[in-house]
PDB file of C-alpha atoms and ligand atoms in Angstrom:
ATOM      1  CA  UNK A  18       0.548  -1.752 -19.753  1.00 54.00           C
ATOM      2  CA  UNK A  19       3.460  -1.566 -21.631  1.00 60.00           C
ATOM      3  CA  UNK A  20       5.211  -4.604 -22.131  1.00 63.00           C
ATOM      4  CA  UNK A  21       8.937  -3.985 -22.063  1.00 72.00           C
ATOM      5  CA  UNK A  22      11.617  -5.678 -24.256  1.00 84.00           C
ATOM      6  CA  UNK A  23      13.995  -7.901 -22.487  1.00 84.00           C
ATOM      7  CA  UNK A  24      16.924  -6.681 -23.310  1.00 88.00           C
ATOM      8  CA  UNK A  25      16.132  -3.197 -22.652  1.00 91.00           C
ATOM      9  CA  UNK A  26      15.038  -3.955 -19.754  1.00 93.00           C
ATOM     10  CA  UNK A  27      18.420  -6.037 -18.542  1.00 94.00           C
ATOM     11  CA  UNK A  28      20.603  -2.900 -20.022  1.00 96.00           C
ATOM     12  CA  UNK A  29      18.637  -0.648 -17.817  1.00 97.00           C
ATOM     13  CA  UNK A  30      18.955  -2.631 -14.640  1.00 97.00           C
ATOM     14  CA  UNK A  31      22.275  -2.812 -15.114  1.00 97.00           C
ATOM     15  CA  UNK A  32      22.882   0.898 -15.014  1.00 98.00           C
ATOM     16  CA  UNK A  33      20.683   0.918 -12.345  1.00 98.00           C
ATOM     17  CA  UNK A  34      22.804  -1.243 -10.172  1.00 98.00           C
ATOM     18  CA  UNK A  35      25.975   0.477 -11.077  1.00 98.00           C
ATOM     19  CA  UNK A  36      23.643   4.239 -10.212  1.00 98.00           C
ATOM     20  CA  UNK A  37      22.785   2.891  -7.264  1.00 98.00           C
ATOM     21  CA  UNK A  38      26.463   2.061  -5.871  1.00 97.00           C
ATOM     22  CA  UNK A  39      27.792   5.483  -7.287  1.00 98.00           C
ATOM     23  CA  UNK A  40      24.898   7.190  -5.254  1.00 97.00           C
ATOM     24  CA  UNK A  41      24.856   4.722  -2.075  1.00 97.00           C
ATOM     25  CA  UNK A  42      21.229   4.376  -2.749  1.00 98.00           C
ATOM     26  CA  UNK A  43      18.809   1.998  -1.721  1.00 97.00           C
ATOM     27  CA  UNK A  44      15.689   1.147  -3.479  1.00 97.00           C
ATOM     28  CA  UNK A  45      12.247   0.389  -2.381  1.00 97.00           C
ATOM     29  CA  UNK A  46       9.195  -1.352  -4.545  1.00 98.00           C
ATOM     30  CA  UNK A  47       5.884  -1.325  -3.588  1.00 98.00           C
ATOM     31  CA  UNK A  48       4.235  -4.997  -3.366  1.00 98.00           C
ATOM     32  CA  UNK A  49       1.566  -3.595  -6.605  1.00 98.00           C
ATOM     33  CA  UNK A  50       4.850  -2.373  -8.815  1.00 98.00           C
ATOM     34  CA  UNK A  51       5.392  -3.694 -12.314  1.00 98.00           C
ATOM     35  CA  UNK A  52       7.717  -6.760 -11.972  1.00 97.00           C
ATOM     36  CA  UNK A  53      11.148  -5.596 -14.005  1.00 97.00           C
ATOM     37  CA  UNK A  54      10.713  -2.949 -11.004  1.00 98.00           C
ATOM     38  CA  UNK A  55      10.466  -5.041  -8.159  1.00 98.00           C
ATOM     39  CA  UNK A  56      13.463  -6.943  -9.563  1.00 98.00           C
ATOM     40  CA  UNK A  57      15.340  -4.103  -9.312  1.00 98.00           C
ATOM     41  CA  UNK A  58      14.912  -3.283  -5.925  1.00 98.00           C
ATOM     42  CA  UNK A  59      16.148  -3.781  -2.663  1.00 96.00           C
ATOM     43  CA  UNK A  60      13.703  -4.072  -0.740  1.00 96.00           C
ATOM     44  CA  UNK A  61       9.733  -4.878  -1.818  1.00 97.00           C
ATOM     45  CA  UNK A  62       7.395  -4.766   0.440  1.00 97.00           C
ATOM     46  CA  UNK A  63       4.351  -2.256   2.047  1.00 95.00           C
ATOM     47  CA  UNK A  64       4.001   0.707   2.357  1.00 91.00           C
ATOM     48  CA  UNK A  65       5.762   0.820   6.273  1.00 90.00           C
ATOM     49  CA  UNK A  66       7.859  -2.274   5.983  1.00 93.00           C
ATOM     50  CA  UNK A  67       9.506   0.220   2.787  1.00 91.00           C
ATOM     51  CA  UNK A  68       9.432   3.128   5.218  1.00 87.00           C
ATOM     52  CA  UNK A  69      10.537   1.057   8.223  1.00 89.00           C
ATOM     53  CA  UNK A  70      13.318  -1.300   6.384  1.00 91.00           C
ATOM     54  CA  UNK A  71      14.956   1.769   4.586  1.00 89.00           C
ATOM     55  CA  UNK A  72      15.401   3.327   8.035  1.00 89.00           C
ATOM     56  CA  UNK A  73      17.510   0.716   9.332  1.00 93.00           C
ATOM     57  CA  UNK A  74      20.127   0.719   6.142  1.00 92.00           C
ATOM     58  CA  UNK A  75      23.039   2.822   5.754  1.00 92.00           C
ATOM     59  CA  UNK A  76      22.127   4.022   2.178  1.00 97.00           C
ATOM     60  CA  UNK A  77      22.486   7.816   1.467  1.00 97.00           C
ATOM     61  CA  UNK A  78      19.441   8.037  -1.429  1.00 97.00           C
ATOM     62  CA  UNK A  79      16.398   6.590  -0.853  1.00 97.00           C
ATOM     63  CA  UNK A  80      14.668   5.797  -4.203  1.00 98.00           C
ATOM     64  CA  UNK A  81      10.631   5.097  -3.464  1.00 98.00           C
ATOM     65  CA  UNK A  82       8.519   3.086  -6.157  1.00 98.00           C
ATOM     66  CA  UNK A  83       5.360   3.347  -5.361  1.00 98.00           C
ATOM     67  CA  UNK A  84       2.525   6.342  -5.058  1.00 98.00           C
ATOM     68  CA  UNK A  85       3.155   9.928  -3.439  1.00 98.00           C
ATOM     69  CA  UNK A  86       1.827   8.932   0.177  1.00 97.00           C
ATOM     70  CA  UNK A  87       4.426   5.681   0.609  1.00 97.00           C
ATOM     71  CA  UNK A  88       7.195   8.402  -0.332  1.00 97.00           C
ATOM     72  CA  UNK A  89       6.413  11.018   2.639  1.00 97.00           C
ATOM     73  CA  UNK A  90       5.605   8.058   4.662  1.00 96.00           C
ATOM     74  CA  UNK A  91       9.284   7.189   3.875  1.00 95.00           C
ATOM     75  CA  UNK A  92      10.640  10.398   3.940  1.00 96.00           C
ATOM     76  CA  UNK A  93       8.792  10.585   8.285  1.00 95.00           C
ATOM     77  CA  UNK A  94      10.351   7.725   9.201  1.00 94.00           C
ATOM     78  CA  UNK A  95      14.010   9.290   7.349  1.00 94.00           C
ATOM     79  CA  UNK A  96      13.817  12.846   7.881  1.00 95.00           C
ATOM     80  CA  UNK A  97      17.956  13.678   7.296  1.00 95.00           C
ATOM     81  CA  UNK A  98      17.891  11.446   3.572  1.00 96.00           C
ATOM     82  CA  UNK A  99      16.747  12.723   0.179  1.00 97.00           C
ATOM     83  CA  UNK A 100      13.670  10.518  -0.954  1.00 97.00           C
ATOM     84  CA  UNK A 101      13.354  10.559  -3.984  1.00 98.00           C
ATOM     85  CA  UNK A 102      10.282   9.113  -7.139  1.00 98.00           C
ATOM     86  CA  UNK A 103      10.732   8.305  -9.896  1.00 98.00           C
ATOM     87  CA  UNK A 104       7.000   9.971 -11.186  1.00 98.00           C
ATOM     88  CA  UNK A 105       6.055  12.514  -9.146  1.00 98.00           C
ATOM     89  CA  UNK A 106       2.339  11.771 -10.763  1.00 98.00           C
ATOM     90  CA  UNK A 107       2.073   8.207  -9.169  1.00 98.00           C
ATOM     91  CA  UNK A 108      -0.214   9.360  -6.422  1.00 98.00           C
ATOM     92  CA  UNK A 109      -3.278   7.682  -4.354  1.00 98.00           C
ATOM     93  CA  UNK A 110      -7.206   8.660  -5.659  1.00 98.00           C
ATOM     94  CA  UNK A 111      -7.556   6.885  -2.623  1.00 98.00           C
ATOM     95  CA  UNK A 112      -5.414   9.276  -0.510  1.00 98.00           C
ATOM     96  CA  UNK A 113      -6.848  12.537  -2.586  1.00 98.00           C
ATOM     97  CA  UNK A 114      -9.964  11.929  -1.540  1.00 98.00           C
ATOM     98  CA  UNK A 115      -9.539  13.294   2.194  1.00 98.00           C
ATOM     99  CA  UNK A 116      -8.677  16.750   1.731  1.00 98.00           C
ATOM    100  CA  UNK A 117      -6.988  18.465   4.832  1.00 98.00           C
ATOM    101  CA  UNK A 118      -9.885  21.148   4.543  1.00 98.00           C
ATOM    102  CA  UNK A 119     -12.430  18.930   4.613  1.00 98.00           C
ATOM    103  CA  UNK A 120     -11.351  16.368   7.408  1.00 98.00           C
ATOM    104  CA  UNK A 121     -10.959  19.680   9.839  1.00 98.00           C
ATOM    105  CA  UNK A 122     -14.776  20.396   9.542  1.00 98.00           C
ATOM    106  CA  UNK A 123     -15.669  16.798   9.619  1.00 98.00           C
ATOM    107  CA  UNK A 124     -13.172  16.972  12.796  1.00 98.00           C
ATOM    108  CA  UNK A 125     -15.170  20.364  13.968  1.00 98.00           C
ATOM    109  CA  UNK A 126     -18.748  18.454  13.324  1.00 98.00           C
ATOM    110  CA  UNK A 127     -17.229  15.354  15.671  1.00 98.00           C
ATOM    111  CA  UNK A 128     -14.845  17.129  18.357  1.00 98.00           C
ATOM    112  CA  UNK A 129     -15.400  13.808  20.151  1.00 98.00           C
ATOM    113  CA  UNK A 130     -14.162  11.380  17.686  1.00 98.00           C
ATOM    114  CA  UNK A 131     -10.899   9.562  17.456  1.00 98.00           C
ATOM    115  CA  UNK A 132      -9.319  10.387  14.124  1.00 98.00           C
ATOM    116  CA  UNK A 133      -7.557   7.075  12.610  1.00 98.00           C
ATOM    117  CA  UNK A 134      -5.783   7.593   9.385  1.00 98.00           C
ATOM    118  CA  UNK A 135      -5.222   4.584   7.464  1.00 98.00           C
ATOM    119  CA  UNK A 136      -1.527   5.385   5.721  1.00 97.00           C
ATOM    120  CA  UNK A 137      -2.789   5.610   2.266  1.00 98.00           C
ATOM    121  CA  UNK A 138      -3.534   9.054   3.230  1.00 98.00           C
ATOM    122  CA  UNK A 139      -1.127  12.784   2.948  1.00 98.00           C
ATOM    123  CA  UNK A 140       0.883  13.540   5.691  1.00 98.00           C
ATOM    124  CA  UNK A 141      -1.205  16.750   6.061  1.00 98.00           C
ATOM    125  CA  UNK A 142      -4.057  14.277   6.737  1.00 98.00           C
ATOM    126  CA  UNK A 143      -1.837  11.927   9.464  1.00 98.00           C
ATOM    127  CA  UNK A 144      -0.799  15.441  11.157  1.00 98.00           C
ATOM    128  CA  UNK A 145      -4.686  15.742  11.812  1.00 98.00           C
ATOM    129  CA  UNK A 146      -5.179  12.196  13.015  1.00 98.00           C
ATOM    130  CA  UNK A 147      -5.061  10.796  16.701  1.00 98.00           C
ATOM    131  CA  UNK A 148      -3.723   7.730  14.962  1.00 98.00           C
ATOM    132  CA  UNK A 149      -2.504   6.307  11.804  1.00 97.00           C
ATOM    133  CA  UNK A 150      -3.879   2.172  10.958  1.00 97.00           C
ATOM    134  CA  UNK A 151      -2.158   0.047   7.582  1.00 97.00           C
ATOM    135  CA  UNK A 152      -4.540  -2.958   6.100  1.00 97.00           C
ATOM    136  CA  UNK A 153      -2.514  -5.048   7.820  1.00 96.00           C
ATOM    137  CA  UNK A 154      -3.404  -3.361  12.044  1.00 96.00           C
ATOM    138  CA  UNK A 155      -6.543  -1.574  11.200  1.00 97.00           C
ATOM    139  CA  UNK A 156      -8.577  -3.988  13.057  1.00 98.00           C
ATOM    140  CA  UNK A 157      -5.890  -3.673  16.363  1.00 97.00           C
ATOM    141  CA  UNK A 158      -5.567  -0.136  16.171  1.00 98.00           C
ATOM    142  CA  UNK A 159      -9.487   0.389  16.738  1.00 98.00           C
ATOM    143  CA  UNK A 160      -9.418  -2.386  19.579  1.00 98.00           C
ATOM    144  CA  UNK A 161      -6.631   0.004  20.812  1.00 98.00           C
ATOM    145  CA  UNK A 162      -9.348   3.069  21.497  1.00 98.00           C
ATOM    146  CA  UNK A 163     -11.706   2.923  24.207  1.00 97.00           C
ATOM    147  CA  UNK A 164     -14.808   1.265  23.339  1.00 96.00           C
ATOM    148  CA  UNK A 165     -17.246   4.488  24.431  1.00 97.00           C
ATOM    149  CA  UNK A 166     -15.195   6.684  22.218  1.00 98.00           C
ATOM    150  CA  UNK A 167     -16.107   7.255  18.324  1.00 98.00           C
ATOM    151  CA  UNK A 168     -14.113   6.964  15.822  1.00 98.00           C
ATOM    152  CA  UNK A 169     -13.748   8.564  12.324  1.00 98.00           C
ATOM    153  CA  UNK A 170     -12.041   6.508  10.229  1.00 99.00           C
ATOM    154  CA  UNK A 171     -10.255   8.161   7.144  1.00 98.00           C
ATOM    155  CA  UNK A 172     -10.136   7.969   4.329  1.00 98.00           C
ATOM    156  CA  UNK A 173     -11.277   4.176   2.894  1.00 98.00           C
ATOM    157  CA  UNK A 174     -14.694   3.014   3.749  1.00 98.00           C
ATOM    158  CA  UNK A 175     -14.165  -0.601   2.966  1.00 98.00           C
ATOM    159  CA  UNK A 176     -11.504  -1.176   5.415  1.00 98.00           C
ATOM    160  CA  UNK A 177     -13.205   0.985   8.132  1.00 98.00           C
ATOM    161  CA  UNK A 178     -16.702  -1.120   7.207  1.00 98.00           C
ATOM    162  CA  UNK A 179     -13.859  -4.201   7.580  1.00 98.00           C
ATOM    163  CA  UNK A 180     -12.607  -2.907  10.709  1.00 98.00           C
ATOM    164  CA  UNK A 181     -15.910  -2.162  12.526  1.00 98.00           C
ATOM    165  CA  UNK A 182     -17.361  -5.960  10.889  1.00 98.00           C
ATOM    166  CA  UNK A 183     -14.702  -7.496  12.889  1.00 98.00           C
ATOM    167  CA  UNK A 184     -14.763  -5.637  16.513  1.00 98.00           C
ATOM    168  CA  UNK A 185     -18.850  -5.168  16.335  1.00 98.00           C
ATOM    169  CA  UNK A 186     -17.919  -1.624  17.063  1.00 97.00           C
ATOM    170  CA  UNK A 187     -21.251   0.384  15.804  1.00 97.00           C
ATOM    171  CA  UNK A 188     -19.488   4.078  17.055  1.00 97.00           C
ATOM    172  CA  UNK A 189     -17.474   4.285  13.914  1.00 98.00           C
ATOM    173  CA  UNK A 190     -17.985   7.456  11.456  1.00 98.00           C
ATOM    174  CA  UNK A 191     -17.190   6.613   7.992  1.00 98.00           C
ATOM    175  CA  UNK A 192     -15.307   8.914   5.128  1.00 98.00           C
ATOM    176  CA  UNK A 193     -16.205   7.520   1.673  1.00 98.00           C
ATOM    177  CA  UNK A 194     -13.180   7.276   0.618  1.00 98.00           C
ATOM    178  CA  UNK A 195     -12.256   4.338  -1.588  1.00 98.00           C
ATOM    179  CA  UNK A 196      -9.741   2.567  -3.697  1.00 98.00           C
ATOM    180  CA  UNK A 197     -10.965   2.569  -7.256  1.00 98.00           C
ATOM    181  CA  UNK A 198      -8.600  -0.354  -8.374  1.00 98.00           C
ATOM    182  CA  UNK A 199      -9.644  -2.495  -5.905  1.00 98.00           C
ATOM    183  CA  UNK A 200     -13.753  -1.768  -5.915  1.00 98.00           C
ATOM    184  CA  UNK A 201     -13.697  -2.760  -9.822  1.00 98.00           C
ATOM    185  CA  UNK A 202     -13.166  -6.327  -8.181  1.00 98.00           C
ATOM    186  CA  UNK A 203     -16.570  -7.857  -8.654  1.00 98.00           C
ATOM    187  CA  UNK A 204     -17.979 -10.703  -6.665  1.00 98.00           C
ATOM    188  CA  UNK A 205     -18.625 -11.852 -10.420  1.00 98.00           C
ATOM    189  CA  UNK A 206     -15.014 -12.153 -10.710  1.00 98.00           C
ATOM    190  CA  UNK A 207     -14.183 -14.241  -8.102  1.00 98.00           C
ATOM    191  CA  UNK A 208     -17.317 -16.478  -8.823  1.00 98.00           C
ATOM    192  CA  UNK A 209     -15.811 -17.038 -12.217  1.00 98.00           C
ATOM    193  CA  UNK A 210     -12.271 -18.040 -10.970  1.00 98.00           C
ATOM    194  CA  UNK A 211     -14.248 -19.779  -8.042  1.00 98.00           C
ATOM    195  CA  UNK A 212     -16.093 -21.836 -11.416  1.00 98.00           C
ATOM    196  CA  UNK A 213     -12.314 -22.468 -12.980  1.00 98.00           C
ATOM    197  CA  UNK A 214     -10.360 -23.326  -9.498  1.00 98.00           C
ATOM    198  CA  UNK A 215     -12.978 -25.139  -7.552  1.00 98.00           C
ATOM    199  CA  UNK A 216     -10.015 -26.179  -5.076  1.00 97.00           C
ATOM    200  CA  UNK A 217      -8.316 -22.735  -4.408  1.00 98.00           C
ATOM    201  CA  UNK A 218      -8.346 -20.853  -1.375  1.00 98.00           C
ATOM    202  CA  UNK A 219      -9.713 -17.397  -2.405  1.00 98.00           C
ATOM    203  CA  UNK A 220      -7.769 -14.495  -0.643  1.00 98.00           C
ATOM    204  CA  UNK A 221      -9.115 -10.683  -0.539  1.00 98.00           C
ATOM    205  CA  UNK A 222      -7.910  -7.268   0.455  1.00 98.00           C
ATOM    206  CA  UNK A 223      -9.609  -5.136   3.029  1.00 98.00           C
ATOM    207  CA  UNK A 224     -10.236  -2.611   0.444  1.00 98.00           C
ATOM    208  CA  UNK A 225     -12.673  -4.691  -1.401  1.00 98.00           C
ATOM    209  CA  UNK A 226     -16.179  -3.844  -0.988  1.00 98.00           C
ATOM    210  CA  UNK A 227     -18.229  -5.823   1.729  1.00 98.00           C
ATOM    211  CA  UNK A 228     -19.486  -8.168  -1.178  1.00 98.00           C
ATOM    212  CA  UNK A 229     -16.565  -9.545  -2.086  1.00 98.00           C
ATOM    213  CA  UNK A 230     -14.913  -9.754   1.385  1.00 98.00           C
ATOM    214  CA  UNK A 231     -18.230 -11.691   2.350  1.00 98.00           C
ATOM    215  CA  UNK A 232     -17.031 -14.176  -0.512  1.00 98.00           C
ATOM    216  CA  UNK A 233     -12.824 -14.525   0.531  1.00 98.00           C
ATOM    217  CA  UNK A 234     -11.731 -17.396   2.389  1.00 98.00           C
ATOM    218  CA  UNK A 235      -9.123 -15.080   3.797  1.00 98.00           C
ATOM    219  CA  UNK A 236      -8.824 -10.896   4.026  1.00 98.00           C
ATOM    220  CA  UNK A 237      -6.235  -9.403   5.060  1.00 98.00           C
ATOM    221  CA  UNK A 238      -3.242  -6.577   3.506  1.00 97.00           C
ATOM    222  CA  UNK A 239      -0.523  -7.524   0.810  1.00 98.00           C
ATOM    223  CA  UNK A 240       2.522  -8.707   3.323  1.00 97.00           C
ATOM    224  CA  UNK A 241      -0.706 -10.720   5.195  1.00 97.00           C
ATOM    225  CA  UNK A 242      -1.405 -12.844   2.221  1.00 98.00           C
ATOM    226  CA  UNK A 243       2.116 -12.979   1.304  1.00 98.00           C
ATOM    227  CA  UNK A 244       2.352 -14.937   4.802  1.00 98.00           C
ATOM    228  CA  UNK A 245      -0.664 -17.081   4.280  1.00 98.00           C
ATOM    229  CA  UNK A 246       0.311 -18.501   1.046  1.00 98.00           C
ATOM    230  CA  UNK A 247       3.680 -19.575   1.742  1.00 98.00           C
ATOM    231  CA  UNK A 248       2.267 -21.000   4.967  1.00 98.00           C
ATOM    232  CA  UNK A 249      -1.161 -22.527   3.908  1.00 97.00           C
ATOM    233  CA  UNK A 250      -0.993 -26.092   2.473  1.00 97.00           C
ATOM    234  CA  UNK A 251      -3.315 -25.380  -0.514  1.00 98.00           C
ATOM    235  CA  UNK A 252      -2.223 -25.003  -3.722  1.00 98.00           C
ATOM    236  CA  UNK A 253      -4.109 -23.079  -5.601  1.00 98.00           C
ATOM    237  CA  UNK A 254      -4.831 -19.237  -4.317  1.00 98.00           C
ATOM    238  CA  UNK A 255      -7.189 -16.614  -6.154  1.00 98.00           C
ATOM    239  CA  UNK A 256      -5.929 -13.289  -5.573  1.00 98.00           C
ATOM    240  CA  UNK A 257      -7.814 -10.118  -5.115  1.00 98.00           C
ATOM    241  CA  UNK A 258      -5.892  -7.611  -5.195  1.00 98.00           C
ATOM    242  CA  UNK A 259      -3.706  -5.442  -7.511  1.00 98.00           C
ATOM    243  CA  UNK A 260      -1.988  -7.998  -9.473  1.00 97.00           C
ATOM    244  CA  UNK A 261       1.509  -6.695  -8.832  1.00 98.00           C
ATOM    245  CA  UNK A 262       1.757  -8.715  -6.138  1.00 98.00           C
ATOM    246  CA  UNK A 263       1.290 -11.804  -7.773  1.00 98.00           C
ATOM    247  CA  UNK A 264       4.883 -11.573  -9.220  1.00 98.00           C
ATOM    248  CA  UNK A 265       6.346 -12.038  -5.526  1.00 97.00           C
ATOM    249  CA  UNK A 266       3.576 -14.522  -4.865  1.00 98.00           C
ATOM    250  CA  UNK A 267       4.876 -16.566  -7.714  1.00 98.00           C
ATOM    251  CA  UNK A 268       8.633 -16.257  -6.715  1.00 98.00           C
ATOM    252  CA  UNK A 269       8.177 -17.230  -3.580  1.00 98.00           C
ATOM    253  CA  UNK A 270       6.131 -20.145  -3.880  1.00 98.00           C
ATOM    254  CA  UNK A 271       7.207 -21.790  -7.750  1.00 98.00           C
ATOM    255  CA  UNK A 272       5.384 -25.108  -6.594  1.00 98.00           C
ATOM    256  CA  UNK A 273       1.388 -22.992  -6.405  1.00 98.00           C
ATOM    257  CA  UNK A 274      -0.496 -21.717  -8.747  1.00 98.00           C
ATOM    258  CA  UNK A 275      -1.450 -17.803  -8.057  1.00 98.00           C
ATOM    259  CA  UNK A 276      -4.901 -17.115  -9.949  1.00 98.00           C
ATOM    260  CA  UNK A 277      -5.449 -12.884 -10.539  1.00 98.00           C
ATOM    261  CA  UNK A 278      -9.061 -12.768  -9.719  1.00 97.00           C
ATOM    262  CA  UNK A 279      -9.304  -9.804 -12.525  1.00 96.00           C
ATOM    263  CA  UNK A 280      -6.919  -8.233 -14.566  1.00 96.00           C
ATOM    264  CA  UNK A 281      -8.901  -4.838 -13.600  1.00 96.00           C
ATOM    265  CA  UNK A 282      -6.824  -5.069 -10.691  1.00 98.00           C
ATOM    266  CA  UNK A 283      -4.589  -2.734 -11.863  1.00 98.00           C
ATOM    267  CA  UNK A 284      -3.559   0.497 -10.670  1.00 98.00           C
ATOM    268  CA  UNK A 285      -2.698   2.830 -13.351  1.00 98.00           C
ATOM    269  CA  UNK A 286      -0.635   5.424 -10.852  1.00 98.00           C
ATOM    270  CA  UNK A 287       1.683   2.286  -9.828  1.00 98.00           C
ATOM    271  CA  UNK A 288       2.267   1.139 -12.707  1.00 98.00           C
ATOM    272  CA  UNK A 289       3.579   4.756 -13.873  1.00 98.00           C
ATOM    273  CA  UNK A 290       6.715   3.761 -12.600  1.00 98.00           C
ATOM    274  CA  UNK A 291       9.187   2.141 -15.306  1.00 98.00           C
ATOM    275  CA  UNK A 292      12.983   0.953 -15.490  1.00 98.00           C
ATOM    276  CA  UNK A 293      13.644   3.838 -17.150  1.00 97.00           C
ATOM    277  CA  UNK A 294      12.475   6.443 -14.997  1.00 98.00           C
ATOM    278  CA  UNK A 295      13.725   4.554 -12.083  1.00 98.00           C
ATOM    279  CA  UNK A 296      17.492   4.935 -14.149  1.00 98.00           C
ATOM    280  CA  UNK A 297      16.733   9.181 -14.627  1.00 98.00           C
ATOM    281  CA  UNK A 298      15.624   9.369 -11.066  1.00 98.00           C
ATOM    282  CA  UNK A 299      18.878   7.974 -10.338  1.00 98.00           C
ATOM    283  CA  UNK A 300      20.834   9.694 -12.805  1.00 98.00           C
ATOM    284  CA  UNK A 301      19.530  13.222 -11.813  1.00 98.00           C
ATOM    285  CA  UNK A 302      18.550  13.052  -8.309  1.00 98.00           C
ATOM    286  CA  UNK A 303      14.918  13.896  -9.151  1.00 98.00           C
ATOM    287  CA  UNK A 304      12.256  13.872  -7.545  1.00 98.00           C
ATOM    288  CA  UNK A 305      12.840  14.603  -4.651  1.00 98.00           C
ATOM    289  CA  UNK A 306       9.653  14.582  -1.943  1.00 98.00           C
ATOM    290  CA  UNK A 307       9.348  17.457   0.885  1.00 98.00           C
ATOM    291  CA  UNK A 308       7.612  17.246   3.811  1.00 98.00           C
ATOM    292  CA  UNK A 309       6.989  20.286   5.654  1.00 98.00           C
ATOM    293  CA  UNK A 310       8.764  20.450   9.541  1.00 96.00           C
ATOM    294  CA  UNK A 311       5.498  21.133  11.812  1.00 96.00           C
ATOM    295  CA  UNK A 312       3.591  18.650   9.467  1.00 98.00           C
ATOM    296  CA  UNK A 313       6.084  15.911   9.027  1.00 98.00           C
ATOM    297  CA  UNK A 314       6.115  16.050  13.079  1.00 98.00           C
ATOM    298  CA  UNK A 315       2.727  15.558  13.825  1.00 98.00           C
ATOM    299  CA  UNK A 316       2.162  12.893  11.350  1.00 98.00           C
ATOM    300  CA  UNK A 317       5.279  10.712  12.675  1.00 97.00           C
ATOM    301  CA  UNK A 318       3.546  11.012  16.114  1.00 97.00           C
ATOM    302  CA  UNK A 319       0.649   9.514  14.226  1.00 97.00           C
ATOM    303  CA  UNK A 320       2.696   6.818  12.750  1.00 96.00           C
ATOM    304  CA  UNK A 321       4.161   6.144  16.714  1.00 95.00           C
ATOM    305  CA  UNK A 322       1.463   5.744  18.265  1.00 96.00           C
ATOM    306  CA  UNK A 323       0.327   3.139  15.529  1.00 96.00           C
ATOM    307  CA  UNK A 324       3.398   1.410  16.731  1.00 93.00           C
ATOM    308  CA  UNK A 325       2.903   1.812  19.859  1.00 94.00           C
ATOM    309  CA  UNK A 326      -0.134  -0.175  19.971  1.00 94.00           C
ATOM    310  CA  UNK A 327      -0.189  -2.488  16.727  1.00 88.00           C
TER     311      UNK A 327
HETATM  312  O1  CIZ B   8       0.235  -0.889   2.923  1.00 60.93           O
HETATM  313  C1  CIZ B   8       0.125  -0.753   1.877  1.00 60.93           C
HETATM  314  O2  CIZ B   8       1.133  -0.893   1.467  1.00 60.93           O
HETATM  315  C2  CIZ B   8      -1.109  -0.686   1.179  1.00 60.93           C
HETATM  316  C3  CIZ B   8      -1.606   0.217   0.491  1.00 60.93           C
HETATM  317  C4  CIZ B   8      -1.493  -2.393   1.024  1.00 60.93           C
HETATM  318  C5  CIZ B   8      -0.943  -3.496   1.669  1.00 60.93           C
HETATM  319  O3  CIZ B   8      -1.670  -3.974   1.753  1.00 60.93           O
HETATM  320  O4  CIZ B   8       0.171  -3.538   1.786  1.00 60.93           O
HETATM  321 FE1  SF4 B   9      -4.561   4.020  -4.010  1.00 60.93          FE
HETATM  322 FE2  SF4 B   9      -5.826   1.874  -4.644  1.00 60.93          FE
HETATM  323 FE3  SF4 B   9      -3.762   2.675  -6.273  1.00 60.93          FE
HETATM  324 FE4  SF4 B   9      -3.002   1.173  -4.070  1.00 60.93          FE
HETATM  325  S1  SF4 B   9      -4.410   0.435  -5.192  1.00 60.93           S
HETATM  326  S2  SF4 B   9      -2.413   3.194  -4.630  1.00 60.93           S
HETATM  327  S3  SF4 B   9      -4.829   2.604  -3.076  1.00 60.93           S
HETATM  328  S4  SF4 B   9      -5.158   3.739  -6.137  1.00 60.93           S
END
């Protein structure tokens, strides 16, 4: 990761502040963004929180610091305003593991299945799903589907497997997608951190492998981890997710010790967004994200169904 020069970062942050006022923009940053990008954002959160909070603002432009599917989600919930991404190359390898044509084929093979799409999927895939879910509500979404109905869960095998474990559902067909960053977190990393901090509580994301999940004290999304650390009486926490979230955890809990599980828990796509690119994005009003209207209408319906049940 490029370490920013603090003076240059300060000058860029000031320039971003001036451009934000001039453009009447709101800046959203995902919990996995670089610390200095989180610090210039108006809203820091998970993908759904960012999209929903943006909808409440009267900003004319939305700048989304995250990856492509998050910008699409922000566009789905804010169809009348431009949504800009500072780096159009920032994608999500897991979202790319379900191509619409592959899903169409799987739906033909399982015509009776309810398709659940994790938000980490393209708008086209969401549009082909019956309902979406996030890592915070996957269990509730699965529980909302009648027990006799098979479920085709895309794209994350780990989140789908986790929801199956918690609900006891056996009729979930899992897609073989995964997050390379979360699968870089190994059982031996957790063991090593636990030896160093025997009193710590271990929190992991449901995108982690089953072996890692089974070693944790708490399994949850980034928003759930943030709440858990805020409310827990413990003093030390080992964090098993992309390490960007450690920035907010430390800011919110200065008296607590936040331990990153492994330096490998780094999402290169998330780190493509830099302060310089946020500045350019506001200067040039680029790169605008578009979702075709027919796709957007169907994808929004799948998100709205999720919001009704979870
Ligand atoms: O929904 C999100 O933003 C993701 C991808 C993870 C999380 O746990 O917040
Ligand atoms: Fe995708 Fe994993 Fe990066 Fe999240 S951390 S954007 S799931 S590759």
